[in-house]
Amino acid sequence: MTGVQSNSHLLLSGNEACAEGAIRAGVRFFAGYPITPSSEIAETMARRLPEVGGKFIQMEDEIGSISAIVGASLAGLKVMDATSGPGLSLKAEGLGLAVMLEVPCVLVNVQRMGPSTGMATLPSQMDVMMSRWGTHGDHPIIVISPCSVRETFELTVKAVNLAERFRSPVILLSDAVVARMREKVVLPGEVEIVNRVRPAVLPEQYRPYAAGPNGVAPMADFGSGYYWYANSSVHDENGYEATSKPEVATRLLQRLHAKIYEHLNELPQGEAFMMDDAEVAVYAYGITARAAKAAVRMARERGLKVGLLRPVTIWPFLSGLVDPYVSGLTALLVPELNMGQLVDKVREVVGGRSKVESLSRYDGQIITPEQILVAVTKIMGR
Amino acid sequence: MAKPAELASTKELIEKYIRRNGVPSIWCPGCGIGTVVGSMLRAIDHLRLRQEDVVIVTGIGCSGLIYNYLRFDGFHGTHGRALAIATGIKAANPRLHVVVPMGDGDCAAIGGNHFIHAARRNIDLTAIVINNQIYGMTGGQSSPTTVQQSRTSTAPRGHLERPFDVCELAKGAGATYIARGVTSNPIQLADLLERAMAHKGFSVVEVLSQCPVQAGRRAGRSEPWEMLQWLKGVTVSAKRGTDDVSLGKFITGELLKEDAPEWTEEYDKLIAIAGGRS
């Protein structure tokens, strides 16, 4: 892939589409560390960024790379880093830092089979809970998951925009298949761009952690004369140390959550496919959703009323995708490339209104449409 | 960078750079960090760096709280990561003077990898390694610069391991400016910090400093003046020659200065070759 043309047919991998999406969304700094199966994102960024006046740096380790993007974002750039499971474990620290400092940044996690080094080249969806709770302390996080090369491009743009909108880290949760398969795509001529809100007040009046009307505090670039304190310890609205003030800690954590949870309608919900008359829904995301969609079509050919619910935003969990359909369903089937992670959240949200069944695979192989069809058929007693 | 004819008074420095509602500081009476901050502010002021162009990046520990009292853009965050954060800030905006005060634990233990690689890259940052040979804030545990046999809360029978020489470590890793100062000589320290900040490339100033409460107390030097007397005794200026090295003293002063390609300048050339605009 060289300087990518819009509106022409391209054969891209998910990782290449991710890098191109980042460039188009305005990312101008990428810090990375090599890891399979995400390295092509770093390689593509290393080549592309200087062409648009941006910078790429290969840091000494995974912690260094997420730290560097936090620094570059403080200085005003849109930033990204990419890794896979073992790297995500190390970046947990930096994610919490970005949450607490409220620094916009995108972290791509291309899931591979684990735990530990696991199966480096083979896919999984085993980082679903890690992406939600990987860093310590109560924190909100936005996680979105693409199921195709084209959607990887779109959601990378979206991830950058959401990070800027919410002053928050955003995780793009890909997997080894979506990241490395090649698909024909046509990239759009223009993409929507969102820029962080910068302060409109004088430096003396600036409060870097006081929420504006959109729930988020304006963010000044380091070097613009605002003299603000990016402070990872509990801080007041000015950023100053408040590590022995319970009421300040309460307000801070509540505000960190509210800025996202009070604006859930701004997150991409996902897709409901053939759900209008469905008796059974397959609830699937990422690469597994591709197989699920094929399975739904096969089921429909056999006269089975089966639909697909495909969440794009994984965290926060958006019950709005499920709620309108639950009363008409006898069961939801949740296929995942793990031992059952998001299925627990689906069960919690469905709350007994319908059966919820898990279909697990955790051997580094993908779930096939046939496997899903067999499971659906069994659920429907056919 | 034209210099002002006269040095600013302490009062002028305080009014310009100290955030008045931040003080009094959290540091124990007799701590050396305040001396380092004073010398750092003198260096910044004497170089006439624009206040909005200076960013102070700190890590964790007693030195990690330096920013609490200052009026610059500043960062206080994860333990050991200050130089990695600073690398991102500098890469994003090379106009900024990024000054990175760290403790010996922050820099040479948990942040050791970032330290040697920032030096290898020769990115234009100024690392100030405040070396009091102890983890002060967490209660006096051994650090990578704790000298053998000294007692700490994690070495109650004496510390077994050999200490790092921070300046030698920086040299081996490729830093292009290296100096050692000591809190018992704040005038020399301000001069060294000024030279380090003016240097284009990765600069390191190790500052031998005192922690009377956690280190001194266990060494029979719990009074700050005893610590300063001790620091005077274990250091010798580079100008006096190196005869004292054999006696195990620390040489203070400028230890290395060399010109080498700097990371952000080299990257700008790469952008020009790639056809981008920086």
XYZ file of C-alpha atoms in Angstrom:
660
model
C 0.000 0.000 0.000
C 1.429 3.347 -0.981
C -0.333 6.701 -0.566
C -3.853 5.350 -0.609
C -6.314 6.605 -3.221
C -9.883 7.376 -2.267
C -12.807 6.017 -4.263
C -10.764 3.335 -5.981
C -10.797 -0.391 -5.337
C -8.024 -1.483 -3.019
C -6.934 -4.802 -1.625
C -6.013 -4.072 1.976
C -5.414 -6.009 5.162
C -7.219 -4.939 8.307
C -3.973 -3.675 9.782
C -3.236 -1.565 6.697
C -6.794 -0.215 6.712
C -6.371 0.668 10.387
C -3.204 2.657 9.698
C -4.837 4.442 6.768
C -7.896 5.240 8.872
C -5.653 6.735 11.529
C -3.841 8.926 9.004
C -7.144 10.090 7.520
C -8.546 10.829 10.999
C -5.587 13.103 11.671
C -3.289 10.908 13.769
C 0.143 12.489 13.562
C 2.069 10.542 16.184
C 2.384 6.810 16.586
C 4.598 5.070 19.127
C 4.850 1.337 18.782
C 6.594 -1.851 19.740
C 6.708 -4.910 17.466
C 4.241 -7.667 18.278
C 2.427 -10.277 16.223
C -0.232 -9.911 14.836
C -0.340 -6.102 14.972
C 3.114 -5.171 13.639
C 1.866 -4.176 10.158
C 0.072 -1.227 11.760
C 3.382 0.098 13.123
C 5.166 -0.676 9.844
C 2.550 1.155 7.802
C 2.560 4.122 10.175
C 6.380 4.255 10.034
C 6.145 4.656 6.279
C 3.063 6.864 6.052
C 3.449 9.344 8.905
C 6.488 11.272 7.584
C 4.619 11.679 4.289
C 1.987 13.741 6.093
C 4.375 15.558 8.443
C 3.770 13.212 11.365
C 6.187 11.185 13.437
C 6.619 7.496 14.191
C 8.800 6.196 16.975
C 9.615 2.618 17.885
C 9.929 2.662 21.634
C 12.000 0.369 23.843
C 9.000 -1.526 25.178
C 5.202 -1.645 25.266
C 4.974 0.570 28.340
C 7.231 3.141 26.716
C 5.098 3.307 23.598
C 1.802 3.958 25.360
C 3.557 6.475 27.616
C 4.949 8.285 24.576
C 1.542 8.624 22.926
C 0.128 10.062 26.148
C 2.936 12.644 26.097
C 2.407 13.530 22.447
C -1.331 13.905 23.017
C -0.644 16.308 25.892
C 1.347 18.370 23.405
C -1.689 18.501 21.111
C -1.375 15.715 18.544
C -3.821 12.959 17.695
C -2.075 9.731 18.643
C -2.241 5.957 18.321
C -0.454 2.823 19.506
C -1.105 -0.802 18.537
C -0.429 -4.120 20.223
C -1.696 -7.606 20.981
C -2.571 -9.432 24.208
C 0.885 -9.694 25.845
C 1.403 -6.023 25.042
C -2.037 -5.111 26.351
C -1.033 -6.616 29.695
C 1.932 -4.221 29.810
C -0.040 -1.233 28.578
C -2.613 -1.615 31.335
C -0.627 0.946 33.312
C -0.677 3.508 30.517
C -4.376 2.997 29.876
C -5.198 3.913 33.460
C -2.911 6.911 33.166
C -4.764 8.119 30.070
C -8.105 7.605 31.818
C -7.042 9.609 34.857
C -5.279 12.400 32.944
C -8.165 12.410 30.429
C -5.805 12.199 27.483
C -7.286 11.362 24.071
C -5.525 8.355 22.544
C -6.298 5.224 20.557
C -4.929 1.798 21.404
C -5.449 -0.964 18.858
C -5.458 -4.456 20.332
C -5.261 -7.228 17.759
C -6.386 -10.218 19.778
C -4.457 -13.462 19.612
C -4.913 -16.683 21.532
C -3.682 -16.615 25.139
C -3.036 -16.569 28.030
C 0.561 -15.376 27.980
C 2.292 -15.840 24.628
C -0.358 -18.424 23.710
C -0.627 -18.817 19.942
C 0.946 -15.699 18.515
C -0.439 -15.854 14.991
C -3.897 -17.233 15.715
C -7.047 -15.323 16.580
C -9.088 -15.099 19.739
C -11.570 -12.820 21.445
C -10.016 -13.484 24.815
C -9.215 -9.852 25.654
C -12.831 -8.720 25.933
C -12.754 -8.521 29.719
C -9.101 -7.389 29.789
C -10.029 -4.470 27.561
C -12.794 -3.552 30.000
C -10.985 -4.094 33.270
C -7.317 -4.414 32.358
C -6.143 -1.425 34.326
C -6.624 -1.138 38.052
C -9.149 1.082 39.722
C -12.720 1.948 38.753
C -12.667 3.520 35.331
C -14.747 3.922 32.213
C -13.360 2.886 28.840
C -14.631 2.845 25.278
C -14.006 -0.336 23.293
C -15.180 -0.825 19.715
C -14.705 -3.920 17.585
C -14.646 -4.198 13.766
C -15.649 -7.297 11.792
C -14.133 -6.476 8.398
C -11.320 -4.603 6.697
C -13.632 -1.810 5.603
C -15.067 -1.520 9.104
C -11.546 -1.471 10.568
C -10.918 1.674 8.525
C -14.219 3.251 9.587
C -13.901 2.359 13.249
C -10.311 3.571 13.447
C -11.547 6.974 12.281
C -14.377 6.662 14.785
C -11.985 5.666 17.590
C -9.859 8.752 17.001
C -12.959 10.935 16.975
C -14.385 9.388 20.141
C -11.048 9.795 21.922
C -11.018 13.482 21.029
C -14.689 13.917 21.904
C -14.471 12.291 25.327
C -10.847 13.064 26.302
C -10.469 9.355 26.857
C -8.489 6.365 25.665
C -10.389 4.283 23.116
C -9.515 0.656 22.399
C -10.040 -0.697 18.892
C -10.504 -4.407 19.545
C -9.518 -6.322 16.437
C -8.412 -9.924 16.071
C -5.761 -11.833 14.141
C -8.146 -12.695 11.290
C -9.746 -9.282 10.727
C -6.302 -7.690 11.038
C -4.498 -9.890 8.550
C -7.090 -10.934 5.965
C -7.207 -8.922 2.776
C -10.462 -7.615 1.412
C -11.433 -5.383 -1.460
C -12.396 -1.996 -0.098
C -13.300 1.417 -1.447
C -12.249 4.138 0.937
C -14.455 7.212 1.238
C -13.347 10.542 -0.216
C -13.898 12.355 3.045
C -14.235 11.261 6.631
C -15.797 13.040 9.572
C -13.161 14.659 11.780
C -13.619 15.552 15.449
C -11.084 17.712 17.277
C -10.741 18.032 21.035
C -12.215 21.197 22.545
C -9.455 23.608 23.525
C -9.916 26.323 26.143
C -11.457 29.610 25.058
C -10.698 31.339 28.370
C -7.606 33.178 29.563
C -4.926 31.030 31.225
C -5.783 32.451 34.671
C -9.354 31.203 34.287
C -8.508 27.794 32.846
C -9.536 24.723 34.813
C -8.262 21.612 33.022
C -10.594 19.237 34.840
C -13.826 21.237 34.994
C -16.492 19.729 32.755
C -17.866 21.908 29.978
C -21.408 21.708 28.601
C -20.603 18.467 26.723
C -19.425 16.787 29.937
C -15.750 17.105 29.041
C -13.202 19.701 30.146
C -11.453 21.677 27.379
C -7.833 20.585 26.957
C -4.952 23.001 26.364
C -1.910 21.871 24.400
C 1.280 21.821 26.451
C 3.284 24.810 25.289
C 0.310 27.103 24.761
C 0.806 29.109 27.964
C -1.933 27.573 30.097
C 0.475 26.081 32.666
C -1.676 23.141 33.553
C -0.904 20.057 35.565
C -1.602 16.657 34.062
C -1.808 14.842 37.359
C -2.521 11.118 37.661
C -3.198 11.318 41.379
C -6.610 12.421 42.595
C -6.872 16.080 41.673
C -9.330 18.930 41.839
C -10.710 20.791 38.828
C -7.452 22.750 38.585
C -5.403 19.552 38.497
C -3.935 20.091 41.943
C -3.237 17.296 44.362
C -6.243 16.243 46.455
C -5.057 12.840 47.640
C -6.564 13.194 51.086
C -9.892 14.722 50.084
C -12.633 12.068 49.848
C -15.209 14.481 48.440
C -12.884 15.492 45.600
C -12.178 11.826 44.804
C -15.915 11.095 44.719
C -16.616 13.980 42.349
C -13.698 13.051 40.094
C -14.689 9.398 39.657
C -18.321 10.301 39.138
C -17.407 12.872 36.511
C -15.042 10.475 34.691
C -17.912 8.013 34.370
C -20.634 10.547 33.646
C -18.817 12.085 30.696
C -19.210 8.785 28.853
C -22.222 7.109 30.463
C -24.432 10.179 30.027
C -23.630 10.248 26.297
C -23.979 6.603 25.307
C -26.098 7.607 22.315
C -22.936 9.021 20.734
C -21.328 5.574 20.592
C -21.806 3.342 17.526
C -24.403 0.788 18.588
C -24.116 -1.841 15.885
C -26.295 -3.812 13.556
C -29.579 -5.715 13.821
C -29.877 -8.074 10.842
C -33.087 -10.005 10.073
C -34.286 -9.355 13.596
C -37.878 -8.183 12.934
C -39.450 -11.635 13.207
C -36.538 -13.464 14.811
C -37.211 -16.094 17.462
C -33.525 -16.699 18.087
C -30.819 -14.032 17.928
C -27.137 -14.689 17.457
C -25.268 -12.004 19.411
C -21.791 -11.780 17.905
C -18.989 -9.295 17.331
C -15.695 -9.085 15.457
C -14.720 -11.933 13.146
C -17.309 -14.201 14.774
C -20.080 -11.891 13.571
C -19.077 -12.630 9.972
C -19.673 -16.341 10.534
C -22.867 -15.537 12.439
C -24.271 -13.531 9.542
C -23.600 -16.403 7.153
C -25.247 -18.780 9.647
C -28.332 -16.544 9.844
C -28.666 -16.622 6.061
C -28.322 -20.414 6.032
C -30.947 -20.701 8.780
C -33.350 -18.445 6.899
C -32.952 -20.653 3.804
C -34.145 -23.487 6.005
C -37.123 -21.430 7.192
C -35.724 -20.796 10.670
C -36.509 -17.368 12.128
C -32.997 -16.391 13.205
C -31.446 -12.931 13.288
C -28.119 -11.303 14.141
C -27.359 -8.684 16.762
C -23.871 -7.353 16.120
C -22.589 -4.848 18.671
C -19.870 -2.469 17.469
C -19.364 -0.836 20.838
C -18.389 -3.608 23.231
C -17.797 -1.360 26.256
C -19.740 0.327 27.689
C -22.235 -2.454 26.969
C -25.115 -0.893 25.036
C -28.333 -2.641 26.029
C -30.177 -0.567 23.410
C -29.159 -3.073 20.752
C -30.769 -5.968 22.613
C -33.728 -4.467 24.465
C -36.136 -3.864 21.535
C -36.013 -7.546 20.560
C -35.783 -9.485 23.799
C -39.515 -9.938 24.375
C -39.899 -11.734 21.054
C -36.972 -14.077 21.524
C -36.864 -17.573 22.931
C -33.072 -17.537 23.066
C -29.878 -15.624 22.348
C -26.795 -17.503 21.245
C -23.470 -15.817 21.995
C -20.603 -17.332 19.998
C -17.160 -16.108 21.065
C -13.518 -17.084 20.555
C -13.054 -17.467 24.297
C -14.477 -19.554 27.124
C -17.465 -17.220 27.491
C -16.749 -13.600 28.337
C -19.274 -11.150 26.885
C -22.001 -13.778 27.294
C -22.116 -13.027 31.022
C -22.906 -9.394 30.324
C -25.595 -10.413 27.811
C -27.141 -12.665 30.481
C -27.116 -9.808 32.966
C -28.829 -7.425 30.538
C -31.370 -9.975 29.303
C -32.099 -10.742 32.947
C -34.103 -13.934 32.489
C -36.377 -12.510 29.821
C -34.943 -15.022 27.381
C -32.542 -17.945 27.410
C -28.903 -17.020 26.771
C -26.518 -19.707 25.534
C -22.788 -19.620 24.959
C -20.886 -21.105 22.040
C -17.190 -21.173 22.835
C -14.082 -21.869 20.845
C -10.644 -21.282 22.281
C -8.197 -23.299 20.184
C -6.940 -20.514 17.917
C -9.448 -21.429 15.207
C -12.484 -19.419 14.167
C -16.091 -20.436 14.717
C -17.620 -21.537 11.424
C -21.137 -20.702 10.132
C -21.921 -24.418 10.277
C -21.066 -24.571 13.992
C -23.395 -21.663 14.684
C -26.145 -23.182 12.534
C -25.899 -26.483 14.393
C -26.120 -24.682 17.741
C -29.107 -22.600 16.611
C -30.904 -25.641 15.248
C -30.363 -27.436 18.525
C -31.711 -24.476 20.525
C -34.815 -24.369 18.328
C -35.363 -28.081 18.835
C -35.272 -28.850 15.141
C 20.032 32.951 23.983
C 21.088 36.293 25.439
C 21.571 36.245 29.172
C 20.320 38.915 31.540
C 23.025 41.056 33.090
C 22.061 40.097 36.620
C 20.850 36.988 38.326
C 17.249 37.148 39.465
C 16.750 37.308 43.206
C 15.164 34.383 45.009
C 12.092 36.542 45.593
C 11.781 37.251 41.877
C 12.134 33.565 41.050
C 9.444 32.651 43.563
C 7.035 35.251 42.239
C 7.538 34.154 38.667
C 7.695 30.372 38.907
C 6.248 29.182 42.219
C 2.558 28.492 42.563
C 1.905 30.221 45.871
C -1.184 28.212 46.843
C 0.854 25.018 46.383
C 3.238 25.725 49.255
C 4.232 24.733 51.892
C 5.719 21.693 50.234
C 5.241 18.113 51.320
C 9.001 17.523 51.647
C 10.558 16.829 55.039
C 12.641 19.566 56.657
C 16.189 19.348 55.358
C 15.256 17.499 52.148
C 17.551 18.167 49.187
C 14.820 18.353 46.547
C 14.012 21.998 47.292
C 17.641 22.904 46.617
C 17.461 21.128 43.258
C 14.235 22.942 42.363
C 15.833 26.275 43.282
C 18.851 25.581 41.078
C 16.585 24.380 38.259
C 14.545 27.606 38.377
C 17.743 29.683 38.393
C 18.962 27.799 35.325
C 15.652 28.254 33.473
C 15.565 31.934 34.345
C 19.188 32.602 33.512
C 18.753 30.953 30.111
C 15.696 33.199 29.578
C 13.617 30.261 28.447
C 10.062 31.355 27.712
C 7.912 30.076 30.554
C 5.346 28.602 28.144
C 8.117 26.668 26.362
C 9.188 24.779 29.483
C 7.490 21.525 30.436
C 8.315 19.751 33.692
C 7.761 15.992 33.552
C 8.054 14.029 36.772
C 7.514 10.465 37.839
C 6.639 9.015 41.233
C 8.198 9.445 44.638
C 9.239 12.560 46.528
C 10.732 14.093 43.385
C 7.502 13.283 41.551
C 5.781 16.059 43.477
C 8.029 18.838 42.202
C 5.440 20.035 39.757
C 2.911 20.646 42.542
C 4.632 23.925 43.333
C 5.480 25.275 39.879
C 3.909 27.387 37.161
C 4.721 25.606 33.906
C 2.956 22.928 31.948
C 3.639 19.794 33.902
C 3.101 16.095 34.262
C 3.010 13.854 37.304
C 2.218 10.254 36.596
C 3.308 6.682 36.327
C 6.397 5.411 38.138
C 9.496 5.302 35.934
C 7.810 6.515 32.755
C 8.729 10.187 32.893
C 11.287 9.939 30.081
C 8.916 7.985 27.827
C 6.185 10.581 28.396
C 8.748 13.336 27.816
C 9.835 11.662 24.572
C 6.272 11.925 23.273
C 5.962 15.570 24.321
C 9.264 16.533 22.712
C 8.537 14.603 19.507
C 5.132 16.272 19.224
C 6.507 19.763 19.796
C 10.302 20.105 19.485
C 10.082 23.799 20.423
C 9.492 22.797 24.033
C 12.252 22.474 26.617
C 11.322 19.307 28.439
C 12.952 18.984 31.850
C 12.597 15.651 33.631
C 13.415 15.497 37.364
C 13.452 11.923 38.664
C 14.588 10.091 41.748
C 17.201 7.334 41.678
C 14.537 4.632 41.936
C 12.329 6.248 39.320
C 15.191 6.684 36.842
C 17.532 3.774 37.424
C 15.203 0.978 38.589
C 11.660 0.951 37.237
C 12.520 3.518 34.547
C 15.947 2.161 33.673
C 14.961 0.957 30.230
C 13.498 4.331 29.258
C 16.615 6.062 30.615
C 19.142 4.130 28.525
C 17.029 4.310 25.387
C 16.362 8.045 25.662
C 20.148 8.401 25.935
C 20.722 6.117 22.949
C 18.237 8.119 20.854
C 19.872 11.399 21.872
C 16.500 13.110 22.029
C 16.751 16.658 23.375
C 15.547 16.198 26.966
C 17.169 17.195 30.243
C 17.103 14.429 32.848
C 17.784 15.515 36.421
C 18.478 12.443 38.517
C 18.075 13.384 42.156
C 20.091 10.646 43.809
C 19.549 10.279 47.542
C 20.324 6.546 47.396
C 16.993 5.559 48.923
C 13.270 5.213 48.252
C 12.192 8.043 50.525
C 8.441 8.302 50.100
C 7.746 4.604 50.542
C 9.782 4.379 53.720
C 13.497 3.994 53.099
C 13.897 0.907 50.927
C 17.061 0.071 48.950
C 17.452 1.676 45.532
C 19.764 0.877 42.597
C 22.178 3.531 43.889
C 22.189 2.421 47.522
C 25.812 1.749 48.460
C 26.814 -1.693 49.660
C 26.484 -2.409 53.362
C 24.243 0.573 54.099
C 21.124 -0.187 56.066
C 17.698 0.346 54.556
C 14.222 -0.856 55.484
C 14.555 -3.703 52.958
C 18.190 -4.377 53.869
C 18.095 -4.378 57.671
C 21.391 -6.330 57.783
C 23.096 -4.171 55.165
C 22.600 -3.843 51.407
C 24.196 -6.700 49.448
C 24.192 -5.340 45.924
C 26.546 -3.009 44.087
C 25.192 0.425 43.157
C 24.801 1.915 39.691
C 26.983 4.869 38.788
C 24.257 6.912 37.058
C 26.734 9.010 35.073
C 28.642 5.975 33.796
C 25.330 4.342 32.902
C 24.319 7.444 30.928
C 27.694 7.487 29.217
C 27.482 3.859 28.200
C 23.999 4.407 26.838
C 25.012 7.369 24.689
C 23.964 10.541 26.513
C 25.720 13.537 24.949
C 25.856 15.770 28.025
C 26.618 14.388 31.476
C 27.319 16.237 34.688
C 27.204 15.566 38.392
C 26.175 18.111 40.975
C 25.595 18.012 44.686
C 23.091 19.833 46.866
C 25.900 21.117 49.082
C 26.956 23.289 46.124
C 23.772 24.829 44.654
C 25.637 27.506 42.660
C 27.607 24.885 40.746
C 24.402 22.866 40.375
C 22.519 25.771 38.763
C 25.408 26.246 36.347
C 25.445 22.556 35.404
C 21.684 22.491 34.922
C 21.901 25.571 32.720
C 24.566 23.925 30.555
C 22.492 20.753 30.364
C 19.346 22.617 29.280
C 21.295 24.597 26.693
C 22.775 21.412 25.258
C 21.158 20.019 22.091
C 20.649 16.334 22.778
C 20.003 14.069 25.722
C 21.518 15.613 28.836
C 21.835 14.058 32.270
C 22.625 15.832 35.513
C 22.961 13.518 38.470
C 22.482 15.399 41.721
C 23.763 13.795 44.898
C 21.136 14.794 47.409
C 20.262 14.193 51.014
C 17.374 12.355 52.627
C 17.998 12.908 56.335
C 14.827 11.105 57.365
C 15.055 7.783 55.520
C 18.749 7.466 54.596
C 20.529 9.721 57.078
C 18.705 8.392 60.121
C 19.895 4.846 59.435
C 23.452 6.044 58.762
C 23.813 8.117 61.922
C 23.354 11.383 60.026
C 19.795 12.372 60.773
C 20.511 16.112 60.894
C 20.406 17.857 57.495
C 23.706 19.642 58.208
C 25.343 16.314 58.924
C 24.125 15.065 55.557
C 25.474 18.147 53.774
C 28.840 17.802 55.532
C 28.914 14.172 54.441
C 28.070 15.091 50.826
C 30.859 17.656 50.833
C 33.238 15.012 52.084
C 32.376 12.370 49.487
C 32.516 14.689 46.467
C 35.329 16.490 44.717
C 35.185 18.941 41.829
C 36.393 17.730 38.433
C 38.473 20.910 38.285
C 40.611 19.584 41.113
C 41.776 16.709 38.989
C 40.964 13.048 39.380
C 43.403 12.001 42.083
C 40.544 11.724 44.549
C 38.727 9.125 42.445
C 40.960 6.453 43.860
C 39.680 7.421 47.286
C 36.169 6.531 46.165
C 34.914 10.085 45.884
C 32.268 11.257 43.444
C 33.572 13.703 40.838
C 31.287 16.702 40.401
C 31.121 19.069 37.442
C 30.820 18.569 33.709
C 31.816 15.003 32.853
C 30.944 14.761 29.151
C 29.815 17.047 26.364
C 29.748 16.034 22.739
C 27.832 16.903 19.608
C 25.741 14.206 17.951
C 22.640 14.153 15.738
C 19.516 14.866 17.801
C 16.367 12.769 17.302
C 13.770 15.455 16.512
C 16.112 17.275 14.126
C 16.945 14.044 12.353
C 13.248 13.190 12.128
C 12.499 16.561 10.543
C 15.031 15.705 7.837
C 13.274 12.393 7.328
C 9.933 14.206 6.939
C 11.483 16.497 4.342
C 12.781 13.486 2.397
C 9.363 11.779 2.627
C 7.718 14.894 1.229
C 5.676 15.757 4.292
C 5.504 19.091 6.018
C 6.644 19.202 9.611
